[in-house]
PDB file of C-alpha atoms in Angstrom:
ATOM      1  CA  UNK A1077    -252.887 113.845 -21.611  1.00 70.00           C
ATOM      2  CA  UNK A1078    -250.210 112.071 -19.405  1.00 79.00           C
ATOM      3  CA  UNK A1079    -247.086 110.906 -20.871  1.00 89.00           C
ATOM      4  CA  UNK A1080    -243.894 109.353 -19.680  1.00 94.00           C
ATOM      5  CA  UNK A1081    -240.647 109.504 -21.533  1.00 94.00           C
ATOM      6  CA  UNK A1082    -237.671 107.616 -20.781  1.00 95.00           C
ATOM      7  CA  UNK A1083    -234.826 108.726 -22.652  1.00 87.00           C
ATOM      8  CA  UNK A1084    -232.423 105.818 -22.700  1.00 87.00           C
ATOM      9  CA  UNK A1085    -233.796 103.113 -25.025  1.00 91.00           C
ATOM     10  CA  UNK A1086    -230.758 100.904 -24.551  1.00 95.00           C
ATOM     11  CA  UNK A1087    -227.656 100.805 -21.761  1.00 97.00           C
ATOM     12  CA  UNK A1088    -224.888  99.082 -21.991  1.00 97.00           C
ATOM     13  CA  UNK A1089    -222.651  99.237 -19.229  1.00 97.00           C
ATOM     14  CA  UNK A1090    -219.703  97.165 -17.089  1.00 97.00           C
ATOM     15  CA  UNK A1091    -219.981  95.511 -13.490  1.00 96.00           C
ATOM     16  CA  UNK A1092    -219.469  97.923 -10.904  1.00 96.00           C
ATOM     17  CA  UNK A1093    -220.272 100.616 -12.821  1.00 97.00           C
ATOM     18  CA  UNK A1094    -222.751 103.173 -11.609  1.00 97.00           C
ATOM     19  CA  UNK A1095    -226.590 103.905 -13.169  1.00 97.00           C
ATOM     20  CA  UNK A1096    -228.986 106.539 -14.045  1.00 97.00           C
ATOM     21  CA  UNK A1097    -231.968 105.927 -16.159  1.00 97.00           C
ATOM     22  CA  UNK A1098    -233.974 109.407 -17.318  1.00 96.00           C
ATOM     23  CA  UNK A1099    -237.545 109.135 -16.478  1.00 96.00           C
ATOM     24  CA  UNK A1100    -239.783 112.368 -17.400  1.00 96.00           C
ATOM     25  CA  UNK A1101    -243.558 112.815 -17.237  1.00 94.00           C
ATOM     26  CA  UNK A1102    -245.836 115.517 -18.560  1.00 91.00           C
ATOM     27  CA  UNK A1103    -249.074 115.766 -16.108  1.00 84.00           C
ATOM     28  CA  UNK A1104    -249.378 119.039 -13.863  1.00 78.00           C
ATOM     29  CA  UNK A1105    -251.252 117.739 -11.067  1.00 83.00           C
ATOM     30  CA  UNK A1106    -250.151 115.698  -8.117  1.00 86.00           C
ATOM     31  CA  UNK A1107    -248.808 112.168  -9.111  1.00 88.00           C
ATOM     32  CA  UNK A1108    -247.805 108.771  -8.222  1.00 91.00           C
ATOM     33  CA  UNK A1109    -244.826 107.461  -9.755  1.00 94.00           C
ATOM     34  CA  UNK A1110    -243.236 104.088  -9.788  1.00 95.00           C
ATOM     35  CA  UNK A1111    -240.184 102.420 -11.314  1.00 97.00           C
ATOM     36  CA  UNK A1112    -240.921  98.385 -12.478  1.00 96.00           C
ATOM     37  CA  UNK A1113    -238.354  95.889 -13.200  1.00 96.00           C
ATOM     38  CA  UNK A1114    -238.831  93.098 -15.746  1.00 93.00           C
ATOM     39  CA  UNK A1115    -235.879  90.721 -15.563  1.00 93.00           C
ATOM     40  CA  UNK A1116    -235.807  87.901 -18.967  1.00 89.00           C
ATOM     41  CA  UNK A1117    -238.549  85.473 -18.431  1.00 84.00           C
ATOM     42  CA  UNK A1118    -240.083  86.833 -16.105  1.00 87.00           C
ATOM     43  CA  UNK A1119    -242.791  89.429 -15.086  1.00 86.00           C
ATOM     44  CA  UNK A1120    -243.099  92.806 -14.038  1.00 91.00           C
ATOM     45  CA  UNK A1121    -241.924  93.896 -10.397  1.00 93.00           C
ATOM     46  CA  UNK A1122    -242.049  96.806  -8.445  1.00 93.00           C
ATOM     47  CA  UNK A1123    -238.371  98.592  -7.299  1.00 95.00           C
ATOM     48  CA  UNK A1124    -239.497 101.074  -5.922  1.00 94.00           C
ATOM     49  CA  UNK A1125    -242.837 103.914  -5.209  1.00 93.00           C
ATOM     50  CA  UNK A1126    -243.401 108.061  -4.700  1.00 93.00           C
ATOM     51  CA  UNK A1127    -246.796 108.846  -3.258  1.00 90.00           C
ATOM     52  CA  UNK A1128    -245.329 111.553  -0.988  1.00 89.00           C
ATOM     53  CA  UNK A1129    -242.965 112.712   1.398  1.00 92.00           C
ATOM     54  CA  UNK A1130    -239.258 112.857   1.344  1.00 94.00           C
ATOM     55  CA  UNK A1131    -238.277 112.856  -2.621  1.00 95.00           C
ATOM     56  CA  UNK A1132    -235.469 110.272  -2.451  1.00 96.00           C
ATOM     57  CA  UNK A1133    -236.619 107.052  -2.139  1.00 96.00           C
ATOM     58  CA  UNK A1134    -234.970 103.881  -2.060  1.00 96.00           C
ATOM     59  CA  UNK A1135    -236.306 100.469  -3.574  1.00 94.00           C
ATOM     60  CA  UNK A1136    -235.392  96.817  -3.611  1.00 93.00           C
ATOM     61  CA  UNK A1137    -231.514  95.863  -4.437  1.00 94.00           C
ATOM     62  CA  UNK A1138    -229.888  99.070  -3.869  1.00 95.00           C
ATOM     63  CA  UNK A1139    -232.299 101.214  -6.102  1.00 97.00           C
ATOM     64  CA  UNK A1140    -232.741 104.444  -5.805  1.00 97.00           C
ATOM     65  CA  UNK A1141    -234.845 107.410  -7.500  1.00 98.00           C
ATOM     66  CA  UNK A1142    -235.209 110.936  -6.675  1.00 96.00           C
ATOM     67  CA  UNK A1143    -238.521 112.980  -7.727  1.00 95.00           C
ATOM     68  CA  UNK A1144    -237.775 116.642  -8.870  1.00 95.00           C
ATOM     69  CA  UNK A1145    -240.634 118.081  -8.843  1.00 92.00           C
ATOM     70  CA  UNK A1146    -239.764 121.244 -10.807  1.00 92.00           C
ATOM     71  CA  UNK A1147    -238.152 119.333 -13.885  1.00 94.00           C
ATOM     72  CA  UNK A1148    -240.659 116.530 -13.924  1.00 94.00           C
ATOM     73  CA  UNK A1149    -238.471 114.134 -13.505  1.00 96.00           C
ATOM     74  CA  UNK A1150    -238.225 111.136 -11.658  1.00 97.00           C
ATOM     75  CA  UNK A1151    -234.678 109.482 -12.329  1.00 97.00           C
ATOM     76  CA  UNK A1152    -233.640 105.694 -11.097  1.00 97.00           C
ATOM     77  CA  UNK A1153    -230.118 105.703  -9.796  1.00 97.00           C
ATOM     78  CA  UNK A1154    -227.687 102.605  -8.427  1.00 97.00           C
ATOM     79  CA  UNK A1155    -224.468 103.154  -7.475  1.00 97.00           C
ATOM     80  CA  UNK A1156    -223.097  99.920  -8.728  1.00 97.00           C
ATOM     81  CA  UNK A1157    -224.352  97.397 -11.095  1.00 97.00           C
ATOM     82  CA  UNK A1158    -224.301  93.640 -10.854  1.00 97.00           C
ATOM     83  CA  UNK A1159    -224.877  91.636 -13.781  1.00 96.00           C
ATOM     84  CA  UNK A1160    -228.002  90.184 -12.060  1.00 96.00           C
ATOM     85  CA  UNK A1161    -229.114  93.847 -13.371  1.00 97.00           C
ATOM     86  CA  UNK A1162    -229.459  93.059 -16.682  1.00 97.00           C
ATOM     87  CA  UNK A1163    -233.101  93.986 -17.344  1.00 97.00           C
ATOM     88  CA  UNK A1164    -235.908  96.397 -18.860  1.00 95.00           C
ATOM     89  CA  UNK A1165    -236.934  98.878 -16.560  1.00 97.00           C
ATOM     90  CA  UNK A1166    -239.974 100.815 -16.999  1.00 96.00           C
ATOM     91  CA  UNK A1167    -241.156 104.213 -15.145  1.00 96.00           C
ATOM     92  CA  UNK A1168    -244.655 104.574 -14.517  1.00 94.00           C
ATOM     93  CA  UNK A1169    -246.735 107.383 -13.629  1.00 93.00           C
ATOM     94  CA  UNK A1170    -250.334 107.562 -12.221  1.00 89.00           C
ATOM     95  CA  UNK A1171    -252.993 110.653 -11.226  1.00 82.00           C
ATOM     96  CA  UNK A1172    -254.325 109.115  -8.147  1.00 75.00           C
ATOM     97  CA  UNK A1173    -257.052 112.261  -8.255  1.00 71.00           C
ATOM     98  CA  UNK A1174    -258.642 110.693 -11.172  1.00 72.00           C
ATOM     99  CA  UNK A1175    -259.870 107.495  -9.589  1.00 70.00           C
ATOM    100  CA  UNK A1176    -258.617 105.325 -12.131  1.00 76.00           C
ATOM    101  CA  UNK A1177    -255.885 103.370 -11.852  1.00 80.00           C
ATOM    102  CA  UNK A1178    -254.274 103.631 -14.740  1.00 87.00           C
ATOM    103  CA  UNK A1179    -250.497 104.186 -15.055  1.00 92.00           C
ATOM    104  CA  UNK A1180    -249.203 105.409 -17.731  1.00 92.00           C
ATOM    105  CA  UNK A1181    -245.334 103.746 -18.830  1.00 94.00           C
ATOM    106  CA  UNK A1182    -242.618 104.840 -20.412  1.00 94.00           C
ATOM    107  CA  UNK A1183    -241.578 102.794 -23.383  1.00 93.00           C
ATOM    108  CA  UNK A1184    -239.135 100.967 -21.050  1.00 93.00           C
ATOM    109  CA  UNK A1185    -234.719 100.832 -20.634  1.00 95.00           C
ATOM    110  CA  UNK A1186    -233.068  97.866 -21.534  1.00 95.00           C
ATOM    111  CA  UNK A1187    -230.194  97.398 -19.571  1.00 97.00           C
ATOM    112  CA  UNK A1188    -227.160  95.367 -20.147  1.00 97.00           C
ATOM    113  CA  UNK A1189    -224.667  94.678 -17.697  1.00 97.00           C
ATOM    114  CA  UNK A1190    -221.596  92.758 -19.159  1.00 95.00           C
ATOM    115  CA  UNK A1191    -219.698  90.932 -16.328  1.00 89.00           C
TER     116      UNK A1191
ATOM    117  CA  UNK B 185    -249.801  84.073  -1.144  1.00 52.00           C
ATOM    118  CA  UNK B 186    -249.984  82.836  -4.330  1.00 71.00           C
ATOM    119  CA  UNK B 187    -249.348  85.601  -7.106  1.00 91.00           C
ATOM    120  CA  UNK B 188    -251.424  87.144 -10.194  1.00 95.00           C
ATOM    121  CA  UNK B 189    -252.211  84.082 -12.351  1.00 96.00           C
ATOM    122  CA  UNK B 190    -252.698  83.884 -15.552  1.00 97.00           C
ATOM    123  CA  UNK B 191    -253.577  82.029 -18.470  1.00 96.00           C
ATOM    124  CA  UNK B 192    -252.316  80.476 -20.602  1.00 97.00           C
ATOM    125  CA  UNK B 193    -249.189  81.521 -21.041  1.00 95.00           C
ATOM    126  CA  UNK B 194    -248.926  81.669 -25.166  1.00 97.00           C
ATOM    127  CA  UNK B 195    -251.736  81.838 -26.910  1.00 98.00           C
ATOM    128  CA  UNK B 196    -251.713  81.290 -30.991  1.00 98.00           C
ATOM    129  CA  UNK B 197    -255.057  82.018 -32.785  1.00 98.00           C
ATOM    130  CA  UNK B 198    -255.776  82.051 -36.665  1.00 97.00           C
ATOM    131  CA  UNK B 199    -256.920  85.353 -37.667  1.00 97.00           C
ATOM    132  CA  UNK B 200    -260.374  85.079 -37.619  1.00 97.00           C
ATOM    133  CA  UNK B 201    -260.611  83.361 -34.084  1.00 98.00           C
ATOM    134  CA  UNK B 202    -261.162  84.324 -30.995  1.00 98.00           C
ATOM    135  CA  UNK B 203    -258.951  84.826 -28.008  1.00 98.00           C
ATOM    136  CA  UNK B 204    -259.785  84.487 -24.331  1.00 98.00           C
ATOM    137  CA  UNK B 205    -257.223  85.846 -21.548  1.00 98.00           C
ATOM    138  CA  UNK B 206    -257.863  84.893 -18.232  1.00 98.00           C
ATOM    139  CA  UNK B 207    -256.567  86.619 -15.113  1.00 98.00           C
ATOM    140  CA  UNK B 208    -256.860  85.465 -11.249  1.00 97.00           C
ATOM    141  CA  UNK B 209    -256.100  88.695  -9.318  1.00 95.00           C
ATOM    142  CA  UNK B 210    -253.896  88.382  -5.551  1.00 93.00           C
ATOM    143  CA  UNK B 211    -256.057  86.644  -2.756  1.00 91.00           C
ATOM    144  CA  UNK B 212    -257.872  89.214  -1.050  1.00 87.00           C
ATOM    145  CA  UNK B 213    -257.715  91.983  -4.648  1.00 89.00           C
ATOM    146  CA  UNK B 214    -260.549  93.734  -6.182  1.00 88.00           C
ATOM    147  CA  UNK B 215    -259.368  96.006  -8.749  1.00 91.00           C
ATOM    148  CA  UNK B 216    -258.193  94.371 -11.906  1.00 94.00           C
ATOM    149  CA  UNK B 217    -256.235  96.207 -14.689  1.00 95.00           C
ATOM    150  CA  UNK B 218    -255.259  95.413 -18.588  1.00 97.00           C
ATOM    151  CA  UNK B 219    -251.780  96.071 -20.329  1.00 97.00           C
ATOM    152  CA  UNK B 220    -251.002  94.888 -23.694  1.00 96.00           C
ATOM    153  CA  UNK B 221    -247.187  95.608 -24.719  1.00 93.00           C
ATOM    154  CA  UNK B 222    -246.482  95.399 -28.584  1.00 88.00           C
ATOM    155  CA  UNK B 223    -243.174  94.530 -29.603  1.00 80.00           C
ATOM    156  CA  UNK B 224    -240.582  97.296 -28.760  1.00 76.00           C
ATOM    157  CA  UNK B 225    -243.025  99.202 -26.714  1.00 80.00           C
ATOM    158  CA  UNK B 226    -243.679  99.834 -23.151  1.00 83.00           C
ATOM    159  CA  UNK B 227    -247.311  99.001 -21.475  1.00 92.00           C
ATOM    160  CA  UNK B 228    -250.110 100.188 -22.651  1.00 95.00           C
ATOM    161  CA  UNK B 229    -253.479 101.007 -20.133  1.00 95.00           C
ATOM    162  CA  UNK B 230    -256.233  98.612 -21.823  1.00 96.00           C
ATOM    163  CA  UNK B 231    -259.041  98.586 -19.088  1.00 96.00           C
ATOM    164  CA  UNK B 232    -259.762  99.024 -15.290  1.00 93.00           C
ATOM    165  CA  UNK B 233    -261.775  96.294 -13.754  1.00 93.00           C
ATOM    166  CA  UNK B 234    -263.676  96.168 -10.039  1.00 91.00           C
ATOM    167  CA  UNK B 235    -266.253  93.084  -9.153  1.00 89.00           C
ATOM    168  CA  UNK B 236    -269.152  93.374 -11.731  1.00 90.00           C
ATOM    169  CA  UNK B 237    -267.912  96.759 -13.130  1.00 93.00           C
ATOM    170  CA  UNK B 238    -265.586  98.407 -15.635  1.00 94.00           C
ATOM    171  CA  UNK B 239    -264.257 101.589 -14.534  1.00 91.00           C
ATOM    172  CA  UNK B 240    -262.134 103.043 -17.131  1.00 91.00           C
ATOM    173  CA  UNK B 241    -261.975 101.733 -20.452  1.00 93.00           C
ATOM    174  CA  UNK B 242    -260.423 104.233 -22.167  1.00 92.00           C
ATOM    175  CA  UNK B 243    -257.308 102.144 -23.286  1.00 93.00           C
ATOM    176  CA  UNK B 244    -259.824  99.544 -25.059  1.00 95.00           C
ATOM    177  CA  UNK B 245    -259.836  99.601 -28.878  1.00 94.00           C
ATOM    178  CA  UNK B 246    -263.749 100.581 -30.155  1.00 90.00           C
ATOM    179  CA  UNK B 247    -263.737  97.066 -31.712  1.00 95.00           C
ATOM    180  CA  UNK B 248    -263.814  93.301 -31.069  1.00 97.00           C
ATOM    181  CA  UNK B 249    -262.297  93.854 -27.516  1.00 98.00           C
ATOM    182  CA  UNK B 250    -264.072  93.221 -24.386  1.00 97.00           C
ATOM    183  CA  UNK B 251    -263.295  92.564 -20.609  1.00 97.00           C
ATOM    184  CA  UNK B 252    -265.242  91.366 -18.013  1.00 96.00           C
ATOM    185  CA  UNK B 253    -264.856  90.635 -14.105  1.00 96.00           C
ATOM    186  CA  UNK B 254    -267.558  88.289 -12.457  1.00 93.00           C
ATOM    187  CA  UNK B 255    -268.538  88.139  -8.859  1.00 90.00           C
ATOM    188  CA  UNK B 256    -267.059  84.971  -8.863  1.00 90.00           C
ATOM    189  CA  UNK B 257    -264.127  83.897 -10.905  1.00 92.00           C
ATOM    190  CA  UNK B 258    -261.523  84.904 -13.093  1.00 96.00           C
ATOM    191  CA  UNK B 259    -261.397  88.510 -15.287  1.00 97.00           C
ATOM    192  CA  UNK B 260    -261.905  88.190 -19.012  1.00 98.00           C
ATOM    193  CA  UNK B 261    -260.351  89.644 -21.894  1.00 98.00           C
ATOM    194  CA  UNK B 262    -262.133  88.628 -24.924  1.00 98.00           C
ATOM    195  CA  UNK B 263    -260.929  89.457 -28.590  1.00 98.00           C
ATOM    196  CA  UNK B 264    -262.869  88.706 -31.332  1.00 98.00           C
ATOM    197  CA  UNK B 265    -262.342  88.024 -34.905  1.00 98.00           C
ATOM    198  CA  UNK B 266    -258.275  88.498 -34.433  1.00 97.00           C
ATOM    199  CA  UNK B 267    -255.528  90.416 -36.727  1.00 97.00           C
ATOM    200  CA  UNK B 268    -252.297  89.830 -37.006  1.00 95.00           C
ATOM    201  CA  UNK B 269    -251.683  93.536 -35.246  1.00 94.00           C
ATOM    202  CA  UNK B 270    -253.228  91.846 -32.310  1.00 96.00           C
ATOM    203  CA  UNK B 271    -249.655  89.999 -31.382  1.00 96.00           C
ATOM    204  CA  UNK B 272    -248.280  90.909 -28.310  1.00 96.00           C
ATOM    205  CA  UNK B 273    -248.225  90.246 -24.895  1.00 95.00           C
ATOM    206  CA  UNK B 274    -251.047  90.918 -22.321  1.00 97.00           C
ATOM    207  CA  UNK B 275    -250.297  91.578 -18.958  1.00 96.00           C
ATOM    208  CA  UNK B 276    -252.785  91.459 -15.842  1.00 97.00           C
ATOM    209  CA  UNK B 277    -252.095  93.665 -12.619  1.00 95.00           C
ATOM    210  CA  UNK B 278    -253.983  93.746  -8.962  1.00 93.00           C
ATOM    211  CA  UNK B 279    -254.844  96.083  -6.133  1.00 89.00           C
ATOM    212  CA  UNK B 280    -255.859  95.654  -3.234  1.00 84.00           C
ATOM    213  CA  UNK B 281    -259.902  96.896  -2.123  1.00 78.00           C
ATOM    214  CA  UNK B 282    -260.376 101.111  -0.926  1.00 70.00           C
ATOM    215  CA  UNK B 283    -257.360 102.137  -2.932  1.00 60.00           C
ATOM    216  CA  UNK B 284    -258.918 103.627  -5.940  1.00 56.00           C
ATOM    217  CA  UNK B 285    -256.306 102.971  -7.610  1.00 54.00           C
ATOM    218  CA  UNK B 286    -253.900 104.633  -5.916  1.00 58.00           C
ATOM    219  CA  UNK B 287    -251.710 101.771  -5.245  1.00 72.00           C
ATOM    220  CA  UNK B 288    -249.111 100.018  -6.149  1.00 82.00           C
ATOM    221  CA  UNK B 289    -250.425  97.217  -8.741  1.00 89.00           C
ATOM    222  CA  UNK B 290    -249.155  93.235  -8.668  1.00 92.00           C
ATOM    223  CA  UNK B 291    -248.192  92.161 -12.112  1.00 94.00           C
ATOM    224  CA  UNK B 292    -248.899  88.767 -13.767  1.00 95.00           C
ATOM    225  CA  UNK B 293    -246.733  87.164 -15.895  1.00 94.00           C
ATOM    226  CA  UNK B 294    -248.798  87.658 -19.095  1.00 95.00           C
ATOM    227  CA  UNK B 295    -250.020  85.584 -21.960  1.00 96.00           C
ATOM    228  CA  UNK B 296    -248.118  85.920 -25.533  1.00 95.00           C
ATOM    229  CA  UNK B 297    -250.794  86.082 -28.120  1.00 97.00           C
ATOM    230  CA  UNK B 298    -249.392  85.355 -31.618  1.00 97.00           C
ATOM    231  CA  UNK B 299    -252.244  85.804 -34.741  1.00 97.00           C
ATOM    232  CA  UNK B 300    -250.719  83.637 -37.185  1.00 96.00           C
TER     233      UNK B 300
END
């Protein structure tokens, strides 16, 4: 069965500061992955896709994530953080073989920017 | 282009009751899909919805849950006879038509079911 693991349950970091959330599925076949944003309040939104192509893609607001392939990984990176960041951010994966759309999340990073 | 809808937006039921979660997909969307998200957990697949059909269910409990999307209409998630465990909050997500799923999906802004 899919899963998705994100290993950071709770950041904490400063303005300016730069970001990595760990994002790791188990699923051997070909897969869709996506990284959703859920600021307080208010509801999910996407930052950014990977159907297929070039492995570094870049979102909304300066996100970026890079799929590795060989480690499974799919890892959300910003260079600097705004406090407008403060969030939970959730990594999502989906089989698109199977015909159901389905994605499977991780249990979701809070993030905590302190001005 | 107006958004996911849905309602309402907190729901409180008396174990025993029934809940009913409704969900207006994006203009021009024909796949519907079911998250519920318990406290201090991420999303969890419920259901998979086209017009008049339920693809994948898999994510449905065996019991007292059902979903529904009419030709015409909102999509339905029905839970009968309610437990406290059912607390949480239920999110909605679109697609657009010949996707299969393989698609980004739009997300609603969910409805907070408390069981009281």
């Amino acid at each position: 069965a899919q899963s998705v693991s994100q290993h950071n349950h709770h950041v904490i970091l400063s303005e300016a500061a730069s970001l990595e959330l760990g994002c790791n599925y188990s699923y051997g076949g070909t897969v869709n992955l996506f990284w959703y944003v859920q600021y307080p309040g208010q509801h999910l939104q996407l930052l950014l896709k990977y159907f297929s192509g070039d492995p570094l893609v870049k979102g909304i607001k300066g996100f970026e994530a890079e799929f590795i392939k060989s480690k499974f990984s799919f890892n959300l990176r910003k260079p600097s953080v705004q406090w407008s960041d403060t969030a939970e951010y959730f990594c999502a994966v989906n089989a698109p073989h199977l015909n159901t759309g389905k994605l499977i999340f991780g249990q979701g990073t809070t993030l905590q920017v302190k001005p | 282009n107006a958004g996911v809808m849905q309602n309402p937006r907190h729901l409180v039921r008396r174990r025993g009751q029934e809940a009913r979660l409704r969900c207006s997909p994006m203009k021009g969307h024909s796949h519907v899909y079911w998250y519920r998200q318990l406290p201090e957990e991420g999303l969890k697949f419920m259901v998979y919805l086209q017009k008049e059909n339920i693809i994948d269910e898999s994510g449905m409990p065996k019991e007292r849950f059902s979903a529904e999307f009419p030709k015409e209409g909102p999509s339905i998630l029905r839970i009968q006879q309610v437990v406290r465990g059912d607390s949480a909050a239920y999110f909605c997500a679109s697609s657009p038509p010949g996707t299969s799923g393989s698609y980004e999906q739009y997300f609603g802004p969910g409805t907070r079911l408390t069981v009281t």
